[in-house]
Amino acid sequence: MRYLSFVISNSDVPPTPELMDAMGKLIEREIKAGRLIDTGGLLPAATRVTLKQGELGVTDGPFAETKEVIGGYAMFEFANRDEAIASAIEFMTLHKQFLPSWEGTCEVREVASPGTSEGCNVQTGVSNAA
């Protein structure tokens, strides 16, 4: 099963070289094990395309609310949800160890596939909710 993990930072604290080294070792291990499919950091600049009351809108960032910035993502292949959560805990433990003043969240979501399409049309990505 594929899982997407993304990190939401609640701090303006930049990563230390020690944290980047530790994450590099973790990434290398996960690639060699065949679990890590893709990973990357996300820059803070963004553009939002919205649909509200039938009208499309395009808004360029940066946005005023910067308390929760998605800083990066990783796509994994795990046997189950428990493995995905254990991976997120290990990743966040590195932050605790090498950047103790940083605060944030690592959200883990299973990626919809034909066998896991609860509430979502896998072909379009659109919610099936009425």
mmCIF file of C-alpha atoms in Angstrom:
data_model
loop_
_atom_site.group_PDB
_atom_site.id
_atom_site.type_symbol
_atom_site.label_atom_id
_atom_site.label_comp_id
_atom_site.label_asym_id
_atom_site.label_seq_id
_atom_site.Cartn_x
_atom_site.Cartn_y
_atom_site.Cartn_z
ATOM 1 C CA MET A 1 0.000 0.000 0.000
ATOM 2 C CA ARG A 2 1.235 3.466 -0.801
ATOM 3 C CA TYR A 3 1.343 6.174 1.820
ATOM 4 C CA LEU A 4 2.033 9.873 1.457
ATOM 5 C CA SER A 5 3.627 11.587 4.424
ATOM 6 C CA PHE A 6 3.920 15.322 4.553
ATOM 7 C CA VAL A 7 5.501 17.556 7.124
ATOM 8 C CA ILE A 8 3.685 20.621 8.384
ATOM 9 C CA SER A 9 5.984 23.075 10.128
ATOM 10 C CA ASN A 10 4.706 25.317 12.891
ATOM 11 C CA SER A 11 8.124 26.983 13.290
ATOM 12 C CA ASP A 12 10.436 29.256 11.381
ATOM 13 C CA VAL A 13 13.409 27.240 12.624
ATOM 14 C CA PRO A 14 15.531 26.105 9.654
ATOM 15 C CA PRO A 15 16.920 22.556 9.632
ATOM 16 C CA THR A 16 20.428 22.139 11.020
ATOM 17 C CA PRO A 17 23.202 20.416 9.060
ATOM 18 C CA GLU A 18 23.005 17.581 11.616
ATOM 19 C CA LEU A 19 19.293 17.076 10.966
ATOM 20 C CA MET A 20 19.827 17.155 7.197
ATOM 21 C CA ASP A 21 22.601 14.534 7.541
ATOM 22 C CA ALA A 22 20.400 12.288 9.706
ATOM 23 C CA MET A 23 17.481 12.627 7.267
ATOM 24 C CA GLY A 24 19.838 11.851 4.373
ATOM 25 C CA LYS A 25 20.862 8.601 6.063
ATOM 26 C CA LEU A 26 17.227 7.701 6.726
ATOM 27 C CA ILE A 27 16.286 8.433 3.105
ATOM 28 C CA GLU A 28 19.203 6.359 1.801
ATOM 29 C CA ARG A 29 18.181 3.420 3.993
ATOM 30 C CA GLU A 30 14.542 3.591 2.878
ATOM 31 C CA ILE A 31 15.508 3.794 -0.815
ATOM 32 C CA LYS A 32 17.775 0.740 -0.471
ATOM 33 C CA ALA A 33 14.964 -1.150 1.290
ATOM 34 C CA GLY A 34 12.601 -0.337 -1.596
ATOM 35 C CA ARG A 35 10.104 1.511 0.600
ATOM 36 C CA LEU A 36 10.774 5.117 -0.414
ATOM 37 C CA ILE A 37 9.357 6.020 -3.823
ATOM 38 C CA ASP A 38 9.839 9.808 -3.874
ATOM 39 C CA THR A 39 10.645 12.653 -1.499
ATOM 40 C CA GLY A 40 11.146 16.384 -1.687
ATOM 41 C CA GLY A 41 11.089 19.684 0.111
ATOM 42 C CA LEU A 42 8.512 22.288 -0.817
ATOM 43 C CA LEU A 43 9.296 25.980 -1.180
ATOM 44 C CA PRO A 44 6.997 28.387 0.691
ATOM 45 C CA ALA A 45 5.805 30.275 -2.415
ATOM 46 C CA ALA A 46 2.516 28.896 -3.684
ATOM 47 C CA THR A 47 -0.437 29.586 -5.950
ATOM 48 C CA ARG A 48 -3.945 28.527 -4.992
ATOM 49 C CA VAL A 49 -6.646 27.740 -7.531
ATOM 50 C CA THR A 50 -10.046 27.794 -5.850
ATOM 51 C CA LEU A 51 -13.616 27.074 -6.842
ATOM 52 C CA LYS A 52 -16.187 28.991 -4.833
ATOM 53 C CA GLN A 53 -19.837 29.498 -5.753
ATOM 54 C CA GLY A 54 -19.121 28.376 -9.316
ATOM 55 C CA GLU A 55 -16.259 30.842 -9.831
ATOM 56 C CA LEU A 56 -12.605 29.929 -10.301
ATOM 57 C CA GLY A 57 -9.981 32.064 -8.644
ATOM 58 C CA VAL A 58 -6.190 32.120 -8.777
ATOM 59 C CA THR A 59 -4.261 33.625 -5.870
ATOM 60 C CA ASP A 60 -0.490 33.892 -5.701
ATOM 61 C CA GLY A 61 1.245 33.556 -2.336
ATOM 62 C CA PRO A 62 2.913 34.014 -0.011
ATOM 63 C CA PHE A 63 -0.166 33.803 2.145
ATOM 64 C CA ALA A 64 -0.707 35.702 5.385
ATOM 65 C CA GLU A 65 -1.171 32.545 7.494
ATOM 66 C CA THR A 66 2.258 30.932 7.736
ATOM 67 C CA LYS A 67 1.786 29.049 11.005
ATOM 68 C CA GLU A 68 1.301 25.800 9.098
ATOM 69 C CA VAL A 69 3.538 25.450 6.064
ATOM 70 C CA ILE A 70 3.866 22.111 4.275
ATOM 71 C CA GLY A 71 7.634 21.781 4.164
ATOM 72 C CA GLY A 72 8.087 18.463 2.393
ATOM 73 C CA TYR A 73 6.638 15.129 1.403
ATOM 74 C CA ALA A 74 7.582 11.491 0.998
ATOM 75 C CA MET A 75 5.814 8.717 -0.907
ATOM 76 C CA PHE A 76 6.312 5.235 0.545
ATOM 77 C CA GLU A 77 5.313 1.650 -0.162
ATOM 78 C CA PHE A 78 4.494 -0.122 3.109
ATOM 79 C CA ALA A 79 2.798 -3.396 3.958
ATOM 80 C CA ASN A 80 0.351 -1.683 6.304
ATOM 81 C CA ARG A 81 -0.646 1.436 8.218
ATOM 82 C CA ASP A 82 1.421 0.478 11.268
ATOM 83 C CA GLU A 83 4.618 0.552 9.191
ATOM 84 C CA ALA A 84 3.667 3.964 7.808
ATOM 85 C CA ILE A 85 3.089 5.374 11.287
ATOM 86 C CA ALA A 86 6.333 3.865 12.607
ATOM 87 C CA SER A 87 8.180 5.596 9.762
ATOM 88 C CA ALA A 88 6.596 8.967 10.616
ATOM 89 C CA ILE A 89 7.506 8.512 14.292
ATOM 90 C CA GLU A 90 11.130 7.773 13.355
ATOM 91 C CA PHE A 91 11.228 10.854 11.109
ATOM 92 C CA MET A 92 9.792 13.119 13.810
ATOM 93 C CA THR A 93 12.172 11.644 16.397
ATOM 94 C CA LEU A 94 15.053 12.908 14.240
ATOM 95 C CA HIS A 95 13.587 16.396 14.491
ATOM 96 C CA LYS A 96 13.240 16.055 18.250
ATOM 97 C CA GLN A 97 16.845 14.897 18.533
ATOM 98 C CA PHE A 98 18.552 17.311 16.116
ATOM 99 C CA LEU A 99 16.215 20.347 16.184
ATOM 100 C CA PRO A 100 14.517 20.334 19.616
ATOM 101 C CA SER A 101 12.995 23.835 19.260
ATOM 102 C CA TRP A 102 11.166 22.882 16.037
ATOM 103 C CA GLU A 103 7.445 22.154 16.212
ATOM 104 C CA GLY A 104 5.345 20.510 13.560
ATOM 105 C CA THR A 105 3.314 17.563 12.372
ATOM 106 C CA CYS A 106 3.919 14.654 10.027
ATOM 107 C CA GLU A 107 0.610 13.639 8.474
ATOM 108 C CA VAL A 108 0.340 10.148 6.975
ATOM 109 C CA ARG A 109 -2.320 9.263 4.400
ATOM 110 C CA GLU A 110 -2.918 6.096 2.451
ATOM 111 C CA VAL A 111 -3.013 6.795 -1.279
ATOM 112 C CA ALA A 112 -6.293 5.751 -2.901
ATOM 113 C CA SER A 113 -6.093 2.856 -5.306
ATOM 114 C CA PRO A 114 -8.815 0.681 -6.877
ATOM 115 C CA GLY A 115 -8.940 -1.383 -3.668
ATOM 116 C CA THR A 116 -9.001 1.637 -1.318
ATOM 117 C CA SER A 117 -11.373 4.057 -3.001
ATOM 118 C CA GLU A 118 -13.521 4.800 0.065
ATOM 119 C CA GLY A 119 -15.362 8.055 -0.577
ATOM 120 C CA CYS A 120 -13.329 8.948 -3.665
ATOM 121 C CA ASN A 121 -13.612 8.301 -7.374
ATOM 122 C CA VAL A 122 -10.093 6.986 -8.098
ATOM 123 C CA GLN A 123 -10.353 7.926 -11.788
ATOM 124 C CA THR A 124 -11.081 11.604 -11.083
ATOM 125 C CA GLY A 125 -9.990 12.088 -7.473
ATOM 126 C CA VAL A 126 -13.416 13.593 -6.801
ATOM 127 C CA SER A 127 -15.338 12.806 -3.643
ATOM 128 C CA ASN A 128 -18.295 10.439 -4.011
ATOM 129 C CA ALA A 129 -20.108 12.156 -1.113
ATOM 130 C CA ALA A 130 -23.472 13.600 -2.072
#
